[in-house]
Coordinates of C-alpha atoms in Angstrom, one line a residue:
Chain A
X1 CA 55.8 32.7 -9.3
X2 CA 54.1 30.1 -11.2
X3 CA 55.4 27.2 -9.5
X4 CA 54.2 28.2 -5.9
X5 CA 50.8 28.1 -7.3
X6 CA 50.7 25.4 -8.6
X7 CA 52.4 23.4 -6.1
X8 CA 49.5 25.2 -3.7
X9 CA 46.6 24.5 -5.8
X10 CA 48.5 20.2 -5.8
X11 CA 48.8 20.6 -1.9
X12 CA 45.3 21.7 -1.1
X13 CA 43.9 18.4 -4.0
X14 CA 46.1 16.4 -2.0
X15 CA 44.6 17.6 1.4
X16 CA 41.0 16.8 0.3
X17 CA 41.6 13.4 -0.3
X18 CA 43.9 12.8 2.8
X19 CA 41.2 14.0 4.7
X20 CA 38.1 11.9 3.2
X21 CA 40.3 8.9 3.9
X22 CA 41.8 9.4 6.9
X23 CA 40.1 11.9 9.0
X24 CA 36.2 11.3 8.4
X25 CA 37.3 7.7 9.5
X26 CA 39.2 9.3 12.2
X27 CA 36.3 11.4 13.3
X28 CA 33.6 8.7 12.7
X29 CA 35.5 5.8 14.9
X30 CA 36.2 8.6 17.8
X31 CA 33.0 9.5 17.8
X32 CA 31.6 5.9 18.4
X33 CA 34.7 4.7 20.5
X34 CA 35.0 5.8 24.9
X35 CA 38.0 3.9 25.3
X36 CA 40.9 5.0 26.6
X37 CA 42.8 4.7 23.1
X38 CA 39.9 7.0 21.3
X39 CA 40.7 9.6 23.8
X40 CA 44.5 9.2 22.6
X41 CA 43.3 9.8 19.2
X42 CA 41.4 12.4 19.6
X43 CA 44.0 14.2 22.0
X44 CA 46.7 13.3 19.1
X45 CA 44.6 15.4 16.3
X46 CA 44.1 18.4 18.6
X47 CA 47.6 19.0 19.1
X48 CA 47.9 20.7 15.9
X49 CA 45.5 23.2 17.0
X50 CA 47.1 24.1 20.3
X51 CA 50.7 23.6 19.5
X52 CA 52.5 26.4 17.8
X53 CA 53.4 25.5 14.0
X54 CA 56.1 26.1 14.0
X55 CA 57.6 23.6 16.9
X56 CA 54.7 21.4 15.3
X57 CA 57.3 21.0 12.6
X58 CA 59.8 21.2 14.4
X59 CA 59.6 17.9 16.2
X60 CA 58.0 16.5 12.7
X61 CA 61.5 17.2 11.2
X62 CA 62.9 15.3 14.4
X63 CA 60.8 12.7 14.0
X64 CA 60.5 12.1 10.1
X65 CA 64.4 12.9 9.1
X66 CA 66.9 11.4 7.8
X67 CA 68.0 10.5 11.3
X68 CA 64.9 10.2 13.0
X69 CA 63.0 7.2 14.7
X70 CA 59.8 7.2 11.5
X71 CA 62.2 8.7 9.0
X72 CA 64.7 6.1 9.0
X73 CA 62.8 2.7 8.3
X74 CA 60.4 4.9 6.2
X75 CA 63.6 5.6 3.8
X76 CA 65.2 2.1 4.7
X77 CA 62.0 0.0 3.9
X78 CA 59.7 2.1 1.5
X79 CA 62.0 4.2 0.0
X80 CA 60.0 7.3 1.4
X81 CA 62.1 10.7 1.8
X82 CA 59.0 13.0 3.3
X83 CA 61.1 15.9 4.4
X84 CA 62.3 18.8 1.9
X85 CA 60.3 16.9 -0.6
X86 CA 56.6 17.9 -2.2
X87 CA 55.2 15.1 0.1
X88 CA 56.5 16.9 3.2
X89 CA 54.5 19.6 1.8
X90 CA 51.8 18.1 1.6
X91 CA 52.0 16.2 5.2
X92 CA 52.1 19.3 6.8
X93 CA 49.2 20.5 5.5
X94 CA 47.5 17.8 6.0
X95 CA 48.3 17.5 10.0
X96 CA 47.6 21.5 10.0
X97 CA 43.7 20.7 8.9
X98 CA 43.6 17.5 10.9
X99 CA 41.6 19.3 13.7
X100 CA 39.9 21.2 12.0
X101 CA 37.9 18.3 10.0
X102 CA 38.0 15.6 12.8
X103 CA 36.5 18.0 15.8
X104 CA 33.3 19.8 14.1
X105 CA 32.9 16.2 12.5
X106 CA 33.3 14.3 15.5
X107 CA 30.8 16.3 18.0
X108 CA 28.7 16.2 14.5
X109 CA 28.5 12.7 14.3
X110 CA 28.1 12.1 18.3
X111 CA 24.8 13.9 18.0
X112 CA 21.7 12.1 19.5
X113 CA 19.9 13.0 16.1
X114 CA 22.2 11.0 14.1
X115 CA 22.7 8.0 16.3
X116 CA 19.1 7.7 16.0
X117 CA 18.3 8.0 12.3
X118 CA 21.5 5.3 12.2
X119 CA 19.1 3.2 14.7
X120 CA 16.0 3.3 12.1
X121 CA 18.2 2.6 9.2
X122 CA 20.0 -0.9 11.2
X123 CA 16.0 -2.3 12.1
X124 CA 14.8 -1.1 8.8
X125 CA 17.5 -3.6 7.4
X126 CA 20.5 -1.6 6.6
X127 CA 24.0 -3.2 7.6
X128 CA 26.8 -1.1 9.5
X129 CA 28.8 -0.4 7.1
X130 CA 25.6 0.5 4.7
X131 CA 24.8 2.8 7.5
X132 CA 27.4 4.7 7.7
X133 CA 27.3 5.5 3.4
X134 CA 23.5 6.0 3.6
X135 CA 22.9 7.6 6.8
X136 CA 25.7 9.1 8.7
X137 CA 28.0 10.5 5.8
X138 CA 25.0 12.2 4.1
X139 CA 23.2 13.4 7.3
X140 CA 26.5 15.4 8.2
X141 CA 27.6 16.2 5.0
X142 CA 27.6 20.1 5.7
X143 CA 29.7 19.9 8.4
X144 CA 32.0 17.2 5.3
X145 CA 32.0 20.2 3.3
X146 CA 32.6 23.1 5.3
X147 CA 35.4 20.8 6.6
X148 CA 36.6 20.7 3.4
X149 CA 36.6 24.2 2.6
X150 CA 38.3 24.5 6.4
X151 CA 41.1 22.4 5.9
X152 CA 42.1 23.4 2.1
X153 CA 42.1 27.8 3.6
X154 CA 44.8 26.0 6.3
X155 CA 46.2 24.0 3.7
X156 CA 46.5 27.2 1.3
X157 CA 47.7 29.3 3.8
X158 CA 50.1 26.9 6.1
X159 CA 53.5 28.5 6.3
X160 CA 55.2 27.1 10.2
X161 CA 55.0 23.1 10.0
X162 CA 55.7 23.5 6.0
X163 CA 59.1 25.3 6.5
X164 CA 60.2 23.0 8.8
X165 CA 59.4 19.8 6.8
X166 CA 60.0 21.1 3.2
X167 CA 62.5 23.1 3.1
X168 CA 61.6 26.2 1.7
X169 CA 63.5 25.4 -1.3
X170 CA 63.1 27.4 -3.9
X171 CA 61.1 25.8 -7.1
X172 CA 60.8 22.3 -5.0
X173 CA 58.7 23.2 -1.6
X174 CA 58.0 26.7 -2.0
X175 CA 54.2 27.4 -1.0
X176 CA 52.7 30.0 -2.1
X177 CA 52.7 31.1 1.7
X178 CA 55.7 30.7 2.1
X179 CA 56.8 32.7 -1.4
X180 CA 55.3 35.5 -0.1
X181 CA 58.3 35.4 2.7
X182 CA 60.5 34.6 0.8
X183 CA 59.7 38.0 -2.0
X184 CA 59.5 39.8 1.1
X185 CA 63.1 38.7 2.3
X186 CA 64.7 39.5 -1.7
X187 CA 62.5 42.5 -1.1
X188 CA 60.0 42.2 -4.2
X189 CA 57.5 43.4 -2.3
X190 CA 55.1 44.2 -5.6
X191 CA 55.6 40.2 -6.5
X192 CA 54.7 39.8 -2.5
X193 CA 51.4 42.0 -3.2
X194 CA 50.6 40.4 -6.3
X195 CA 50.7 36.4 -4.1
X196 CA 49.1 38.5 -1.2
X197 CA 45.7 39.1 -4.4
X198 CA 45.9 35.8 -5.4
X199 CA 45.5 34.1 -1.8
X200 CA 42.9 36.6 -1.1
X201 CA 40.5 36.2 -3.4
X202 CA 41.1 32.1 -2.8
X203 CA 40.3 33.3 0.2
X204 CA 37.2 35.2 -0.8
X205 CA 36.0 32.5 -2.6
X206 CA 36.5 29.6 -0.1
X207 CA 33.8 32.4 2.5
X208 CA 31.6 32.7 -0.1
X209 CA 31.0 28.7 -0.6
X210 CA 31.1 28.3 3.4
X211 CA 28.5 30.6 3.9
X212 CA 26.8 28.7 1.2
X213 CA 27.3 25.8 2.9
X214 CA 26.0 26.7 6.4
X215 CA 22.4 28.2 5.3
X216 CA 21.9 25.4 3.0
X217 CA 19.4 22.8 4.1
X218 CA 19.7 19.6 4.2
Chain B
X1 CA 3.6 -15.3 14.9
X2 CA 5.8 -14.0 17.7
X3 CA 6.3 -15.8 20.8
X4 CA 9.2 -13.7 23.6
X5 CA 10.1 -14.3 26.9
X6 CA 12.5 -11.5 28.2
X7 CA 14.4 -11.1 31.3
X8 CA 16.9 -7.8 31.6
X9 CA 18.2 -5.9 34.8
X10 CA 18.0 -2.1 34.9
X11 CA 19.4 -0.6 37.9
X12 CA 17.8 -2.4 40.8
X13 CA 14.6 -3.4 39.1
X14 CA 14.5 -6.3 37.0
X15 CA 12.1 -6.7 33.8
X16 CA 10.4 -9.7 33.5
X17 CA 8.3 -10.2 30.6
X18 CA 7.1 -12.8 28.2
X19 CA 3.9 -12.6 26.1
X20 CA 2.4 -14.3 22.4
X21 CA 1.7 -12.4 19.9
X22 CA -0.9 -14.3 17.4
X23 CA -1.0 -12.5 14.1
X24 CA -2.5 -10.4 12.2
X25 CA -3.2 -8.5 15.6
X26 CA -2.2 -4.8 17.7
X27 CA -0.3 -6.3 21.2
X28 CA -0.4 -3.1 23.3
X29 CA 2.4 -2.9 25.1
X30 CA 0.8 -0.8 28.2
X31 CA 2.5 1.3 31.4
X32 CA 4.0 4.3 32.6
X33 CA 6.8 5.7 31.4
X34 CA 9.9 3.9 33.3
X35 CA 8.6 1.0 32.6
X36 CA 10.2 -0.8 30.5
X37 CA 8.2 -0.5 27.4
X38 CA 10.7 1.2 25.1
X39 CA 13.4 -1.2 26.7
X40 CA 11.4 -4.3 25.3
X41 CA 10.5 -3.0 22.0
X42 CA 14.3 -2.2 21.8
X43 CA 15.2 -5.4 22.6
X44 CA 12.9 -7.0 20.4
X45 CA 14.6 -4.3 17.3
X46 CA 17.4 -6.1 18.5
X47 CA 19.1 -2.6 19.4
X48 CA 19.2 -3.4 23.3
X49 CA 20.6 -6.9 24.5
X50 CA 18.3 -9.1 27.1
X51 CA 20.5 -10.8 30.0
X52 CA 18.6 -13.8 28.7
X53 CA 15.3 -15.3 27.1
X54 CA 14.3 -16.2 23.3
X55 CA 12.8 -14.4 20.9
X56 CA 10.9 -16.3 17.7
X57 CA 9.3 -15.4 14.8
X58 CA 7.3 -18.1 13.1
X59 CA 10.0 -20.9 13.3
X60 CA 12.9 -17.7 12.7
X61 CA 14.8 -18.1 16.4
X62 CA 15.8 -13.9 16.5
X63 CA 17.4 -14.3 19.9
X64 CA 18.2 -17.1 22.0
X65 CA 20.8 -16.6 25.2
X66 CA 20.7 -20.5 25.6
X67 CA 22.0 -20.8 22.2
X68 CA 24.0 -17.6 22.0
X69 CA 22.0 -16.6 19.3
X70 CA 21.1 -13.0 18.4
X71 CA 20.8 -11.8 15.3
X72 CA 21.4 -8.0 14.4
X73 CA 18.9 -5.5 14.1
X74 CA 19.2 -5.5 10.0
X75 CA 18.4 -9.4 10.0
X76 CA 15.4 -9.6 12.1
X77 CA 13.0 -8.2 9.7
X78 CA 11.5 -5.7 11.3
X79 CA 9.7 -2.2 11.1
X80 CA 9.9 0.4 13.7
X81 CA 8.4 4.0 14.3
X82 CA 9.8 5.6 16.7
X83 CA 7.9 8.0 18.9
X84 CA 10.1 11.0 17.0
X85 CA 9.4 10.7 13.5
X86 CA 13.2 10.2 12.4
X87 CA 13.2 10.6 8.5
X88 CA 16.3 10.8 6.6
X89 CA 16.2 14.9 5.7
X90 CA 18.5 14.3 2.8
X91 CA 15.9 12.5 0.5
X92 CA 12.6 12.9 -0.3
X93 CA 9.4 11.1 1.4
X94 CA 9.2 8.7 -2.0
X95 CA 12.7 7.5 -1.1
X96 CA 11.8 7.3 2.6
X97 CA 9.5 4.9 2.6
X98 CA 11.6 3.1 -0.1
X99 CA 15.0 3.0 2.5
X100 CA 14.6 -0.6 3.6
X101 CA 13.9 -2.0 0.0
X102 CA 16.5 0.5 -1.2
X103 CA 19.2 0.3 1.3
X104 CA 18.4 -2.2 3.5
X105 CA 17.6 -5.2 0.3
X106 CA 14.8 -5.7 2.2
X107 CA 11.9 -7.3 -0.6
X108 CA 9.4 -5.0 -2.0
X109 CA 5.9 -6.8 -2.9
X110 CA 4.5 -5.7 -6.1
X111 CA 2.0 -3.1 -5.5
X112 CA 3.1 -2.8 -2.2
X113 CA 4.4 0.4 -2.4
X114 CA 0.7 1.5 -3.5
X115 CA -1.0 0.2 -0.8
X116 CA 0.9 1.9 1.5
X117 CA 0.8 5.3 0.3
X118 CA -3.4 4.9 -0.9
X119 CA -3.6 3.7 2.8
X120 CA -1.8 6.6 4.4
X121 CA -3.1 9.3 2.0
X122 CA 0.6 10.1 1.3
X123 CA 0.3 10.9 -2.6
X124 CA 0.9 14.4 -2.5
X125 CA 3.7 14.4 -0.1
X126 CA 6.2 11.5 -2.5
X127 CA 8.4 14.8 -4.0
X128 CA 8.5 17.2 -0.3
X129 CA 11.7 16.5 1.8
X130 CA 11.0 15.3 5.9
X131 CA 11.7 18.9 7.3
X132 CA 8.9 20.6 5.0
X133 CA 6.0 17.9 6.8
X134 CA 4.0 18.4 9.9
X135 CA 4.5 16.3 12.8
X136 CA 0.8 14.3 11.3
X137 CA 2.4 13.9 7.8
X138 CA 5.8 13.3 9.2
X139 CA 4.5 10.0 11.4
X140 CA 2.0 8.4 8.4
X141 CA 5.4 8.6 6.0
X142 CA 7.6 6.8 9.3
X143 CA 4.9 4.3 9.6
X144 CA 5.4 3.6 5.8
X145 CA 8.8 3.7 5.9
X146 CA 8.5 1.1 8.6
X147 CA 5.7 -1.1 6.7
X148 CA 7.4 -1.2 3.7
X149 CA 10.3 -2.3 5.2
X150 CA 9.0 -5.0 8.1
X151 CA 9.1 -8.7 7.0
X152 CA 8.3 -10.0 10.7
X153 CA 6.6 -7.5 12.7
X154 CA 6.0 -3.9 13.3
X155 CA 7.0 -2.1 16.3
X156 CA 5.6 1.6 17.4
X157 CA 7.1 3.2 20.0
X158 CA 4.5 5.8 21.4
X159 CA 4.1 7.2 17.6
X160 CA 1.3 9.1 18.5
X161 CA 2.9 11.3 21.9
X162 CA 4.1 14.5 20.2
X163 CA 1.0 15.2 18.3
X164 CA -2.2 17.0 18.6
X165 CA -5.5 14.8 19.1
X166 CA -7.1 15.4 16.3
X167 CA -3.7 14.2 14.7
X168 CA -3.9 11.3 16.6
X169 CA -7.3 9.8 16.3
X170 CA -6.7 10.5 12.3
X171 CA -3.8 8.1 12.6
X172 CA -5.3 5.8 15.0
X173 CA -7.9 4.5 12.4
X174 CA -4.7 3.7 10.0
X175 CA -2.9 2.3 12.7
X176 CA -5.6 -0.5 13.4
X177 CA -6.1 -1.0 9.7
X178 CA -2.6 -2.6 9.9
X179 CA -3.2 -6.1 11.1
X180 CA -5.8 -6.6 8.5
X181 CA -4.1 -5.2 5.5
X182 CA -0.5 -6.1 5.8
X183 CA -1.1 -10.1 7.7
X184 CA 2.1 -9.1 10.3
X185 CA 1.8 -8.7 14.2
X186 CA 2.5 -4.8 15.8
X187 CA 3.6 -4.6 18.5
X188 CA 2.4 -1.1 20.1
X189 CA 3.5 0.8 22.8
X190 CA 1.6 3.9 25.0
X191 CA 0.7 5.1 28.2
X192 CA -2.4 6.4 26.5
X193 CA -5.6 4.8 27.6
X194 CA -7.4 6.0 24.8
X195 CA -4.8 4.1 22.0
X196 CA -5.4 1.1 24.6
X197 CA -8.6 0.7 23.9
X198 CA -8.4 2.2 20.5
X199 CA -6.1 -0.1 19.4
X200 CA -5.5 -3.1 21.6
X201 CA -6.4 -7.0 20.3
X202 CA -4.0 -8.0 22.9
X203 CA -2.4 -6.8 26.2
X204 CA 0.8 -6.6 28.2
X205 CA 0.4 -4.7 31.2
X206 CA 4.0 -3.1 32.7
X207 CA 3.7 -2.0 36.3
X208 CA 5.7 -2.0 39.6
X209 CA 3.9 -5.4 41.3
X210 CA 3.5 -8.1 39.3
X211 CA 0.3 -8.4 37.3
X212 CA -2.8 -9.6 37.9
X213 CA -4.2 -9.2 34.1
X214 CA -7.9 -9.5 34.7
X215 CA -7.6 -7.2 37.8
X216 CA -5.8 -4.6 35.8
X217 CA -8.2 -5.0 32.5
X218 CA -11.6 -5.5 33.8
X219 CA -11.8 -1.1 34.9
X220 CA -10.6 0.0 31.4
X221 CA -12.8 -2.3 29.5
X222 CA -16.2 -1.6 31.3
X223 CA -18.3 -2.5 29.0
X224 CA -17.2 -5.9 29.3
X225 CA -14.8 -6.0 26.2
X226 CA -11.6 -7.1 27.8
X227 CA -9.1 -8.0 25.3
X228 CA -8.2 -11.9 25.8
X229 CA -4.6 -10.9 27.5
X230 CA -1.6 -13.4 27.0
X231 CA 0.5 -11.6 29.6
X232 CA 2.7 -14.7 31.1
X233 CA 4.6 -12.3 33.8
X234 CA 5.7 -8.7 33.5
X235 CA 7.3 -8.6 36.7
X236 CA 9.5 -5.9 39.1

């Protein structure tokens, strides 16, 4: 029972790092750009929200698998095998969380109030990158934090994409949520109940943090 | 000395202005809503690109369409006060005042902080967050932030528009003291005759016809106290 818990915690932490490095810049860029490219990116990041996870996982498996158009060069040139590995589990949880991070943050960063503050900062000497760090990010901090919390919640409960990309291999890619499914199929209902209790506790903590963040004045 | 010649097409009208602001003085851009006052301020600040023209501040060329020079906003050394206060809500009033120095690398002269705080009466507000300030207090902080960040000229775009008359009168007194105290030119946008009368050293009228400064200024200054207009043209 300890391996699924450990893997889930590791996946959640990795997702927070990936969202900080990838999702926040995507949200910032797509909120400032009006081109075709930005609209295409907005469409792509929304797909995991509107497309069934299991189907999404299947498409990713086809693309990233050993015979997939992305999987072949990844393995050939970088020696990276994403499917049926921990990396696949992390990637699945990350993809599931991307729209939850990018869409609200995009909306927050597009607000006229933020654009006005950026203008004030620029005129008072801030170069563009410093403006992002000193104004855009701190002024949208509540949205960023709530995005992280939502993504952690989504990552800890992800099943569909994870099952396809990770393969649900016991001791290697079975996350907490998948282990609940495995326990039930094995008839070990008491184990499933204990795992559910862990997820419920984590969910409750995330909810309290989200509420505290929501009511916190910036 | 701020020397400005700018042309900007907006829809089917052309904003065409030229003026010189000697230092230290207040140049008021006066006109109705939609006459292009804010666009001029935005062009001076570097937030809007003119179609053509030149902006010089002393020896520095900030914009010259002919020589393809256009300094970004952060390199123009300007301070700006908007109609809304636009303060950074996640930091204290003190940190807002020092924003240009801390994040923009603008030089902070010795004693300047204390001078601005005393001039604008901000002593009791320094540790407060902007969200807890009243309209007048917030605008005083915005003026202080702009003054401390400003190294070349100060832009004020209808800074009193959202305040009640009492607060307006209080702030007018503070604004009037700025050129004398800090030795910088101030470009002040308004459509209020009261503010025009109270502040203007020079005035640029913006209207829908070619402007004749004497004809426009005379009725506003029945006592004969007409500011020395440096308007070369303000045409639509």
